[in-house]
Short mmCIF file of C-alpha atoms in Angstrom, two decimals:
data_model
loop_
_atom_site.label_atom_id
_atom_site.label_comp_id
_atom_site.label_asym_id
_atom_site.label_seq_id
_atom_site.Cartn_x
_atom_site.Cartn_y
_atom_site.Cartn_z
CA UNK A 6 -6.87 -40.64 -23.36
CA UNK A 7 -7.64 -36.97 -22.37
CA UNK A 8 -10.39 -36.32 -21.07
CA UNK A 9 -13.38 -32.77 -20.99
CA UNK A 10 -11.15 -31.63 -18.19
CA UNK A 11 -8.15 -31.73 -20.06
CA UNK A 12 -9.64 -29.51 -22.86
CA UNK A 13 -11.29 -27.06 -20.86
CA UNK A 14 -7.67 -25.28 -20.10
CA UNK A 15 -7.74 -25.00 -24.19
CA UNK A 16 -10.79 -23.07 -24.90
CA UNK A 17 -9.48 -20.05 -24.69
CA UNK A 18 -6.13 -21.34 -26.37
CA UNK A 19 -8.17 -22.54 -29.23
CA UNK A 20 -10.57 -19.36 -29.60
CA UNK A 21 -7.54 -16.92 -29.84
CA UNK A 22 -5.80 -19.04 -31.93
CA UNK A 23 -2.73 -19.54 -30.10
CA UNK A 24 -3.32 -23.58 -29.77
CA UNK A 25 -0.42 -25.60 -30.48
CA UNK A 26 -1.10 -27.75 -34.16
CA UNK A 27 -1.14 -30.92 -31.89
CA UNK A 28 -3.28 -29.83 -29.43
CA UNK A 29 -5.54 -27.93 -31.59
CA UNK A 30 -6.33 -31.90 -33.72
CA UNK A 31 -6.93 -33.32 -30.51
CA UNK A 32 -9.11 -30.57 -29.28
CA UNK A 33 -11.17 -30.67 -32.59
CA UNK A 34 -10.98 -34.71 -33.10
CA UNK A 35 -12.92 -34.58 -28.78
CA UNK A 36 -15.36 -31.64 -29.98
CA UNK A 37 -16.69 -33.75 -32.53
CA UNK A 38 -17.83 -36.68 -29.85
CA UNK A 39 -18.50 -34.10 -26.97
CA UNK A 40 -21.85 -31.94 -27.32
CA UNK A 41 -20.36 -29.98 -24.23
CA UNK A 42 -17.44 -28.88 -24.73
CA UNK A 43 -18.90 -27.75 -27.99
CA UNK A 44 -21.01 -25.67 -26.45
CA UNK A 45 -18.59 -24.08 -24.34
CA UNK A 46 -16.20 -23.79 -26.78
CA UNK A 47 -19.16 -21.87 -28.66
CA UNK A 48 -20.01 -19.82 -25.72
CA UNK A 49 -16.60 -18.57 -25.38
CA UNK A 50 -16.02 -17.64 -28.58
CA UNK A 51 -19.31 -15.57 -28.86
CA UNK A 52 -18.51 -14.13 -25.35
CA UNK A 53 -15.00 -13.14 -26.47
CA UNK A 54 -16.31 -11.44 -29.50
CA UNK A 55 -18.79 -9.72 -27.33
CA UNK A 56 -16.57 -8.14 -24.68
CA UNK A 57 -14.26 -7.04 -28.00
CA UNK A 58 -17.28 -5.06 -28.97
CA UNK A 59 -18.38 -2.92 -25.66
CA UNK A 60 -19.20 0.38 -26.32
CA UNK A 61 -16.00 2.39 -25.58
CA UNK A 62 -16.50 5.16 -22.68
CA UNK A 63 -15.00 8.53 -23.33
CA UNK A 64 -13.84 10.66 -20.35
CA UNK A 65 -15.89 13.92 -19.90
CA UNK A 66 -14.71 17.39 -22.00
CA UNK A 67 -13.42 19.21 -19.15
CA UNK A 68 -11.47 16.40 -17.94
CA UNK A 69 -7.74 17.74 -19.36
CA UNK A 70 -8.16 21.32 -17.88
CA UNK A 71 -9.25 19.97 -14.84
CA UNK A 72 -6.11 17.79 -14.87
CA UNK A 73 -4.41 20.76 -15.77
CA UNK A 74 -5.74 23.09 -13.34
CA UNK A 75 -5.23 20.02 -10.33
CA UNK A 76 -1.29 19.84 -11.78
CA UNK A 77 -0.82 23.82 -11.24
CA UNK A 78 -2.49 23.58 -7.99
CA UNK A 79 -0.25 20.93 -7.01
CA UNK A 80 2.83 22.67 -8.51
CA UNK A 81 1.98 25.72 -6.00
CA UNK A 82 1.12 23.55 -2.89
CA UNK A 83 4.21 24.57 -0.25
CA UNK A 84 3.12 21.07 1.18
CA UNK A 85 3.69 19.05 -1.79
CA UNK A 86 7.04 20.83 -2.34
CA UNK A 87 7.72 20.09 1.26
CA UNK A 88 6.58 16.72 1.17
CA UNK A 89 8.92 16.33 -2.34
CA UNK A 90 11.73 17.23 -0.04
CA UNK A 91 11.56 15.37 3.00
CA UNK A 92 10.86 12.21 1.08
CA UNK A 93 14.02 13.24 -1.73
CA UNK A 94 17.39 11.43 -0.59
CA UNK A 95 19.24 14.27 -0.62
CA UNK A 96 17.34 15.00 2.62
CA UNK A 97 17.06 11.77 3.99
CA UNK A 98 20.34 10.37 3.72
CA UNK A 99 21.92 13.58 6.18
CA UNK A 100 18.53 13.32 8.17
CA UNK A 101 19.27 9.93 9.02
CA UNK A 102 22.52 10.30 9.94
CA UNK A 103 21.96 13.29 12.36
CA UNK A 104 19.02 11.15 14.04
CA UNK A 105 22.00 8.35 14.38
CA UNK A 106 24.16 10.62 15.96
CA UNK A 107 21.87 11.80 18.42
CA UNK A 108 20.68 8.44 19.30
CA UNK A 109 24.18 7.90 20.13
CA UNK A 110 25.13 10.89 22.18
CA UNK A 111 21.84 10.35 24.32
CA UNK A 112 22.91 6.49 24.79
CA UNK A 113 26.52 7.51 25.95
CA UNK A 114 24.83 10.29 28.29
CA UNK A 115 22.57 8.02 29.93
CA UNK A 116 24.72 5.69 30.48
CA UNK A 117 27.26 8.01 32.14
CA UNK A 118 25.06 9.35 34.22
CA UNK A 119 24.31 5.94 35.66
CA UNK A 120 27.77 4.55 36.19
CA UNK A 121 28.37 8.58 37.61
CA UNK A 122 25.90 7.80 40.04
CA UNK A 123 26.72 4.13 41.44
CA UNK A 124 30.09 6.11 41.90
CA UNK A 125 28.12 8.48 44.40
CA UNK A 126 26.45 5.44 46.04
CA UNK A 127 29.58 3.58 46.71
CA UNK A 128 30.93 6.66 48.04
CA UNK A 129 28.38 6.90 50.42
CA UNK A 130 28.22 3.64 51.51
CA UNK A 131 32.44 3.60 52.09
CA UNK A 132 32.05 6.68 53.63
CA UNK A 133 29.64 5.64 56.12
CA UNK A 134 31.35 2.28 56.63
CA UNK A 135 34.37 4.20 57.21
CA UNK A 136 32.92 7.25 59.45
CA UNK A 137 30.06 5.35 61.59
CA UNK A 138 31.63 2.46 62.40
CA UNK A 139 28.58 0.56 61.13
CA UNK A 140 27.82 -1.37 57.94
CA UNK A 141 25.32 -0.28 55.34
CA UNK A 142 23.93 -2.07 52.47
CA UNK A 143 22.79 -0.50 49.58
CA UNK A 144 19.64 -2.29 47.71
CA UNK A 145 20.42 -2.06 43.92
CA UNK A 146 15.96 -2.45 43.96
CA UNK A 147 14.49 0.87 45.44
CA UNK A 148 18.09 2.68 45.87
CA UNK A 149 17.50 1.96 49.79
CA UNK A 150 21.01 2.68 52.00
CA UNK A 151 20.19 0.51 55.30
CA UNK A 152 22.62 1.11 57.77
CA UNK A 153 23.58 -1.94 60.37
CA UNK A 154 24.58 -1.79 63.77
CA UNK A 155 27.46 -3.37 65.00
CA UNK A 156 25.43 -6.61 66.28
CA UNK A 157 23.76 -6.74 62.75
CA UNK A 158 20.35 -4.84 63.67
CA UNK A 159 19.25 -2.57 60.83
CA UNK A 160 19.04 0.95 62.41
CA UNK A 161 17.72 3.04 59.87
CA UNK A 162 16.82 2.89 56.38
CA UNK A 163 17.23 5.68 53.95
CA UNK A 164 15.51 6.18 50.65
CA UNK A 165 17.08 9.29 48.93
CA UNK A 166 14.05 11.15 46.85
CA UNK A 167 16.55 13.49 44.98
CA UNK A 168 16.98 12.78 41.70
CA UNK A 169 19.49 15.23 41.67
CA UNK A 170 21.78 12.53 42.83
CA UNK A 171 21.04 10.28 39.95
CA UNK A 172 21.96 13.94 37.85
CA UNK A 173 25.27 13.99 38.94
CA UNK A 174 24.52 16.69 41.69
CA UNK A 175 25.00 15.09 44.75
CA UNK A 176 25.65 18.03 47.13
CA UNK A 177 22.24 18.22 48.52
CA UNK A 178 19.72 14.88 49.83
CA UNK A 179 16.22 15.16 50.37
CA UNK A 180 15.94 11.97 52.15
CA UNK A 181 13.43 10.07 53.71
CA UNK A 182 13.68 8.58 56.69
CA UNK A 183 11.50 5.31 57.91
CA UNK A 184 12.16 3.83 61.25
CA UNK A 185 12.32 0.55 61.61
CA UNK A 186 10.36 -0.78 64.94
CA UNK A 187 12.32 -3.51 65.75
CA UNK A 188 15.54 -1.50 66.08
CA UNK A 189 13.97 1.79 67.35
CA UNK A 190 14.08 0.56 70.72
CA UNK A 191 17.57 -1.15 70.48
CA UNK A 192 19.04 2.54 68.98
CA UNK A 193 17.03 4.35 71.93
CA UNK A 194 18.92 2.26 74.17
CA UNK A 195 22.61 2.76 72.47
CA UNK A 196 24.24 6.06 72.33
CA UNK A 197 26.11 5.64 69.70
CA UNK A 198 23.37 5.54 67.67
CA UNK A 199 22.79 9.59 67.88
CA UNK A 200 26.22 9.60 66.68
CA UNK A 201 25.70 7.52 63.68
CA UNK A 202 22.59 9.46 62.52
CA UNK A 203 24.58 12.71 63.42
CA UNK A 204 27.42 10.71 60.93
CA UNK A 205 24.31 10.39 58.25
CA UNK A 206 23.26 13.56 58.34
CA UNK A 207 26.64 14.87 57.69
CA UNK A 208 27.44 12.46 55.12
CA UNK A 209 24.31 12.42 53.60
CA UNK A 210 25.18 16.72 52.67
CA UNK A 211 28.87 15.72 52.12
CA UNK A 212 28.85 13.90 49.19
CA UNK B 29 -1.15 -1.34 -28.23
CA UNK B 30 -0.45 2.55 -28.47
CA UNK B 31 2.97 2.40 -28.08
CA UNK B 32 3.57 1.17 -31.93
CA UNK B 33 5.45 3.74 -33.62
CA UNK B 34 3.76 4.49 -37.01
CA UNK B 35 5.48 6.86 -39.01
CA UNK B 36 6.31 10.00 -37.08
CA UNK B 37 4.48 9.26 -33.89
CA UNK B 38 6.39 8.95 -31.33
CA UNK B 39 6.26 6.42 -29.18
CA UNK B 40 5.11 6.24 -25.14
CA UNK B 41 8.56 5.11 -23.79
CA UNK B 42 9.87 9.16 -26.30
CA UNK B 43 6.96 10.45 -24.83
CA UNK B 44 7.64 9.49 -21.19
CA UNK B 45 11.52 9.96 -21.56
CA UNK B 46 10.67 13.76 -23.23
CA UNK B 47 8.83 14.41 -20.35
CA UNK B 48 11.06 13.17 -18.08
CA UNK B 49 13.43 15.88 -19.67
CA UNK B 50 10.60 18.99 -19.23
CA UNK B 51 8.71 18.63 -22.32
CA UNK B 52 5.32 19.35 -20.94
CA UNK B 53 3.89 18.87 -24.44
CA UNK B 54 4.86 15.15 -24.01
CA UNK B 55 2.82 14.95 -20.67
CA UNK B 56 -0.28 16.25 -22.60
CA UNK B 57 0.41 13.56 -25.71
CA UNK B 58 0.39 10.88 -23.20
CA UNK B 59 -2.80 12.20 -21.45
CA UNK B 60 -4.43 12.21 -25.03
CA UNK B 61 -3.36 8.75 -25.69
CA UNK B 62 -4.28 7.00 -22.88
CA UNK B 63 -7.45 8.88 -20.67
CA UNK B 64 -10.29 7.00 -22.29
CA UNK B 65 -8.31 3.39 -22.18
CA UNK B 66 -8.05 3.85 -18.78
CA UNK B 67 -11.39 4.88 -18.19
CA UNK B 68 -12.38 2.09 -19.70
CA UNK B 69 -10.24 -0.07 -17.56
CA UNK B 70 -11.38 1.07 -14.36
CA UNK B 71 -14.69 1.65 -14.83
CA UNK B 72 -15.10 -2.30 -16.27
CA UNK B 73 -13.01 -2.78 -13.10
CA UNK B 74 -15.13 -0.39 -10.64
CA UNK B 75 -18.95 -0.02 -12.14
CA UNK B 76 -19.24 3.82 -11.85
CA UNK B 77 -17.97 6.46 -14.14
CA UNK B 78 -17.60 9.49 -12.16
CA UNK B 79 -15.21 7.53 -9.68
CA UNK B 80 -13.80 6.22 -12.39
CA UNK B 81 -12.71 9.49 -13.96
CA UNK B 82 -11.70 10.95 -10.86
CA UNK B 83 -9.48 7.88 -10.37
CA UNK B 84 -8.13 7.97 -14.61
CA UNK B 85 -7.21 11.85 -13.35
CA UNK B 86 -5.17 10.40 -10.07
CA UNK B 87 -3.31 8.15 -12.10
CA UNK B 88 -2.41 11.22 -14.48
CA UNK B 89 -1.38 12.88 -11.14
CA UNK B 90 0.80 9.83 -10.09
CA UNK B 91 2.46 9.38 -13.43
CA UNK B 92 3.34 13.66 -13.27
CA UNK B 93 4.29 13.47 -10.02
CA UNK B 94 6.56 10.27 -9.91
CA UNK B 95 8.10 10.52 -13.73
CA UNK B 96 11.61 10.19 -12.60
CA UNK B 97 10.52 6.94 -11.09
CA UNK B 98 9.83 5.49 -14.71
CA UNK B 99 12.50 3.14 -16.09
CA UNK B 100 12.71 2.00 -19.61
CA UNK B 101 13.24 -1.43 -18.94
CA UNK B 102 9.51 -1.47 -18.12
CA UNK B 103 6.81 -0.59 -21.07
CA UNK B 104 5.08 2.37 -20.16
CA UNK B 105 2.24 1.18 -21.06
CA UNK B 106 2.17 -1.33 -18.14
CA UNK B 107 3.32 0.94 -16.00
CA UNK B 108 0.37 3.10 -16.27
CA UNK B 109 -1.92 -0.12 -16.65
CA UNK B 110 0.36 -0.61 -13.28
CA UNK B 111 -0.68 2.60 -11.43
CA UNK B 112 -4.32 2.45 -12.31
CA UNK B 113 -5.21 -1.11 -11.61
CA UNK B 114 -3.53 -0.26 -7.85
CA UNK B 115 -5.84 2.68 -7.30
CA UNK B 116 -8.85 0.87 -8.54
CA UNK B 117 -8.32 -1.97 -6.12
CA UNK B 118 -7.53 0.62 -3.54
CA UNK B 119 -10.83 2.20 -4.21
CA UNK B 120 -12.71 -1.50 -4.12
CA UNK B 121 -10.88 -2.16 -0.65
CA UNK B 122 -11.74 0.97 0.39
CA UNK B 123 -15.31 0.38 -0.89
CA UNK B 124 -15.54 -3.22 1.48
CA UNK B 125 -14.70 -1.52 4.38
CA UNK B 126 -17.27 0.79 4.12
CA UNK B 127 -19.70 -1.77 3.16
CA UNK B 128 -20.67 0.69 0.52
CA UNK B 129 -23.44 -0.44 -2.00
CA UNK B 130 -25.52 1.32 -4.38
CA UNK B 131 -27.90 0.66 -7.27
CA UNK B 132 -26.10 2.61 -9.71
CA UNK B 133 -23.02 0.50 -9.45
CA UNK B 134 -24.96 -2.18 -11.07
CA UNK B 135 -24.55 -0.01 -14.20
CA UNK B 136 -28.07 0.42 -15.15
CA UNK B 137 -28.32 4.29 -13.85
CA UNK B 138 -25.23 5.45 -14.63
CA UNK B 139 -24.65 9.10 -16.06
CA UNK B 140 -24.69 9.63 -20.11
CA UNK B 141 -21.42 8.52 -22.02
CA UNK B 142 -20.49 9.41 -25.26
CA UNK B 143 -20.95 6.27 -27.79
CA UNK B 144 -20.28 6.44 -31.09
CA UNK B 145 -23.18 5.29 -33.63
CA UNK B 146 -23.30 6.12 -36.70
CA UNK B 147 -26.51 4.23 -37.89
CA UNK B 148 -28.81 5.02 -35.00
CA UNK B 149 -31.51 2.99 -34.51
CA UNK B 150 -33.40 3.84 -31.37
CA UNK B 151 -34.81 -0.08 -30.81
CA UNK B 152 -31.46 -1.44 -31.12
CA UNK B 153 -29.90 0.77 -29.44
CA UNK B 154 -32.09 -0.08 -26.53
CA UNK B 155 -31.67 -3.65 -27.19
CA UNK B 156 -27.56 -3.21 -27.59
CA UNK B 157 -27.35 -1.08 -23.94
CA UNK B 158 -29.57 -3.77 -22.24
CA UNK B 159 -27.15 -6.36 -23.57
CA UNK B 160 -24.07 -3.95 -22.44
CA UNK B 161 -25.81 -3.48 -19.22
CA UNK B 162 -26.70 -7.02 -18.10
CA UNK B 163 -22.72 -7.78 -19.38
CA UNK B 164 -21.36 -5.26 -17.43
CA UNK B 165 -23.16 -6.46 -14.53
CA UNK B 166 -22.03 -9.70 -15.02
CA UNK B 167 -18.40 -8.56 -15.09
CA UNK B 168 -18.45 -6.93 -12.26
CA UNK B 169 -19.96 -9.95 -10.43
CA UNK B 170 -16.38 -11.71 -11.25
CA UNK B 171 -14.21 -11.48 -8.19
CA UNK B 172 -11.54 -8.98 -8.67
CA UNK B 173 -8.83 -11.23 -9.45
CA UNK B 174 -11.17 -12.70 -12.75
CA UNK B 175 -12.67 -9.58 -13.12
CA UNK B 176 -9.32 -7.68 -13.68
CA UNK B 177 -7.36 -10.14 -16.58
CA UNK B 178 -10.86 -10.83 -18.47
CA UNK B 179 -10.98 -6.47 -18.73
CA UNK B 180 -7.48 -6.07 -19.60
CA UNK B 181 -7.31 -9.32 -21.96
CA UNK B 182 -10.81 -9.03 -23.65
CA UNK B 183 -12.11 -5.46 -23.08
CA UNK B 184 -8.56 -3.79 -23.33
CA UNK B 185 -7.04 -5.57 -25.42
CA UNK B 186 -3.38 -5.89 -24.03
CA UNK B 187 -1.39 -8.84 -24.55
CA UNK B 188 -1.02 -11.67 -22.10
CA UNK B 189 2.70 -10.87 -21.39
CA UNK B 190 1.29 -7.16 -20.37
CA UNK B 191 -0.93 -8.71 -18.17
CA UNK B 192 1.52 -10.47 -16.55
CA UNK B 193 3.95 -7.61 -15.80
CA UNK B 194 0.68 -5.32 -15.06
CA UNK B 195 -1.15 -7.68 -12.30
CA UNK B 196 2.50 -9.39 -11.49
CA UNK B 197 1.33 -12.97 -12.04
CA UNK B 198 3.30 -15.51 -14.20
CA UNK B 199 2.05 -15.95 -17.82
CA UNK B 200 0.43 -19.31 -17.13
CA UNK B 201 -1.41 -18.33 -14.44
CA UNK B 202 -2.62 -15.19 -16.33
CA UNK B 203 -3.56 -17.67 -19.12
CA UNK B 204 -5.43 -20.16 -16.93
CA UNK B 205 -7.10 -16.88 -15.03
CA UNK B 206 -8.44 -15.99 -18.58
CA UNK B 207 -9.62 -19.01 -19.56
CA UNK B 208 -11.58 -19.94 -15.86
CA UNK B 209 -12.83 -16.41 -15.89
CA UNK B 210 -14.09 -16.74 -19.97
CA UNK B 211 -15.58 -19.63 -18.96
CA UNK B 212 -17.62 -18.38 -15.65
CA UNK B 213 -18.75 -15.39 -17.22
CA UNK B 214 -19.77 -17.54 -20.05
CA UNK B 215 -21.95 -19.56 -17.67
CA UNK B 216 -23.50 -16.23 -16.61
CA UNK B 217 -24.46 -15.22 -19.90
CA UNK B 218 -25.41 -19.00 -21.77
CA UNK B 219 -28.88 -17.03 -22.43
CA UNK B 220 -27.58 -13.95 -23.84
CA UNK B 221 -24.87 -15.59 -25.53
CA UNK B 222 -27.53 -17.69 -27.15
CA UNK B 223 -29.69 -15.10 -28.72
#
C-alpha cells in the first residue's frame, strides 16, 4: 500500500505529464481519499504555471556595443595576447621541458660539488694523518677537523668558515681556531705540538 | 530550445562551429539569441540586474575567448547554460564572503526593465509586479542548489536532460531536486497561490 510519501516524488511527474500510465491511476485513485496531497498537487501545478509566466527581462540597449567595444579592447590588450600564449601548448610543452632540464643540470651540479668536496676533506684529513703524525677526525655535523695527539688528547679543533672549499676552491682556508682547555696545557708541555700546528697551517693552504 | 533549426536558421552548434572558423557574424547571431535568456537565468539566480548583465556580458567574453574549447559532442546550449551558471555561483560565493546584503536584492527596488504589455492596465499591473516581486523573493530564498534547477526547469524552460549536463547531476537527482524545490517554494507561496 503506498503511502503520501510515496506520491510526493510524483507531483511534479504528474503536473508535467511525464507520469508513467500505472503510476499516474495510482496517484489519482490516493488523490481522491487524500485532501493533502490534493492540495499540493494543486499548489504545484498553479506554481508551475506561475513561474512559466514571469515577466521576461530584456538586457539594456547598449549592451551589444558594449560587448563589442569590451571584445576590441580585449583583442588589443598585449596582456591578454600574452596571457593567450603562455597558457597555449605550443609554449608550454618546450617551457616545461627547458624547466626539466634545468632542474636536472642544477641537481647534478649540486651534487658534484658535494662529493668534490668530501674529496677535499678526506684529503685533508690523510694528509694530516700522514704529515703530523697525529690522528684527526672529521665531524660529518659542523664540518669540524679535530686533530688527536698521539695519547688520544684532542689538540685543536678546526672549523673551516670558507665556503670556498665547499665551491671546489680549496687553495685558500679562513679557519677558525678554538682551543680546547683541557689539552692546551698538555700541547704547551709537548713540542711537537708547534710542529703539528706548523703541519696545519701548511696543510690547511696546501690543499 | 533555440537550437531547433526551423527552416533556414541555422542552428547554435553552425553558429558556434562558423565562428569557430572566423565568422564574426556568427558570434553576433549567438549574442542575439541568447543575451536576454541568460539574463533571465542569472538574475532569477542572483536578484539584481545590473550584476546580472555585467555577468550575461562575461559569459559572452568567455564563450569569444575560449571558442576553440567548444566540442560538438556537447549542446551549445548547455555549454553556455554551463559558463553562466559557474559565474553566477562565483558571484554568490563571492557575495558570502563579503557578507554583502542589500535591500535591493530582495527585488523590490530594482532598476526599470523592459516588459512587454500590450493591454496595460495600471492596477494590474501593480497587482501582477507585487505578485512577481514577492515570487522572486521567494526564489531567491531557495538555497542555490533548489534555486538553480527550479530557474532553469520552470523559468527557462530547458529540458531535464539539459539540466543534468548543465549543473552535472544525474537525471534523477535533477528530477527529485525539481520536485522538493516545487514543493518548498509552493509552501512559501500557499497564500498567493491561493488567490
Amino acid at each position: 500500500m503506498k503511502t503520501c510519501h510515496n506520491f510526493t516524488g510524483l507531483i511534479s511527474e504528474y503536473v508535467e505529464g511525464n507520469i508513467s500510465q500505472q503510476d499516474r491511476v495510482d496517484f489519482e485513485n490516493h488523490l481522491k481519499h487524500c485532501d493533502d496531497c490534493y492540495q499540493k498537487m494543486n499548489s504545484t501545478r498553479k506554481l508551475h504555471h506561475v513561474l512559466r509566466q514571469l515577466p521576461s527581462l530584456k538586457v539594456s540597449p547598449d549592451f551589444e556595443a558594449i560587448l563589442r567595444a569590451r571584445i576590441r579592447i580585449e583583442n588589443k590588450r598585449p596582456l591578454y595576447r600574452t596571457t593567450q600564449l603562455l597558457t597555449s601548448w605550443k609554449f608550454r610543452i618546450p617551457a616545461y621541458s627547458l624547466s626539466a632540464i634545468l632542474i636536472l643540470l642544477v641537481v647534478v651540479l649540486v651534487y658534484s660539488k658535494i662529493s668534490q668536496q668530501n674529496s677535499y676533506t678526506q684529503q685533508a684529513i690523510n694528509s694530516i694523518e700522514r704529515k703530523g703524525g697525529y690522528a684527526a677526525e672529521h665531524s660529518a655535523t659542523n664540518g669540524a677537523i679535530t686533530i688527536y695527539s698521539i695519547d688520544q688528547k684532542p689538540i685543536k679543533s678546526i672549523v673551516s668558515q670558507n665556503r670556498d672549499v665547499f665551491m671546489g676552491q680549496p687553495t685558500k682556508i679562513h679557519e677558525k681556531t678554538s682551543s680546547i682547555d683541557s689539552t692546551r696545557h698538555a700541547a704547551r708541555q709537548d713540542k711537537r705540538l708547534e710542529r703539528s700546528q706548523a703541519d696545519r697551517y701548511y696543510y690547511a693552504t696546501s690543499y | 530550445m533555440v537550437d531547433q533549426k526551423k527552416g533556414n536558421r541555422p542552428t547554435d552548434e553552425e553558429l558556434i562551429e562558423k565562428f569557430q572558423n572566423g565568422d564574426l557574424y556568427a558570434f553576433d547571431l549567438i549574442v542575439k539569441r541568447y543575451k536576454n535568456q541568460l539574463l533571465n537565468f542569472i538574475y532569477r539566480f542572483l536578484g539584481n540586474t545590473e550584476e546580472s548583465e555585467d555577468l550575461v556580458q562575461e559569459t559572452f567574453l568567455r564563450v569569444y575567448r575560449n571558442r576553440k574549447a567548444y566540442q560538438k559532442v556537447a549542446k551549445f546550449s548547455t555549454w553556455i547554460y554551463t559558463i553562466a551558471g559557474n559565474l553566477a555561483k562565483t558571484e554568490l560565493r563571492k557575495r558570502k564572503r563579503r557578507r554583502f546584503f542589500s535591500i535591493s536584492e530582495l527585488g523590490f527596488n530594482e532598476k526599470d526593465y523592459d516588459i512587454s504589455d500590450e493591454a496595460y492596465n495600471p492596477e494590474k499591473d501593480v497587482d501582477s509586479r507585487l505578485k512577481e516581486a514577492i515570487i522572486h523573493e521567494q526564489i531567491m530564498a531557495l538555497s542555490p542548489k533548489f534555486r538553480e534547477v527550479i530557474i532553469l526547469r520552470d523559468v527557462q524552460q530547458l529540458s531535464y536532460e539539459e539540466i543534468s549536463e548543465i549543473v552535472n547531476i544525474p537525471l534523477g537527482t535533477v528530477k527529485s531536486r525539481v520536485n522538493r524545490g516545487r514543493l518548498k517554494l509552493q509552501e512559501k507561496l500557499t497564500t498567493l497561490l491561493e488567490r
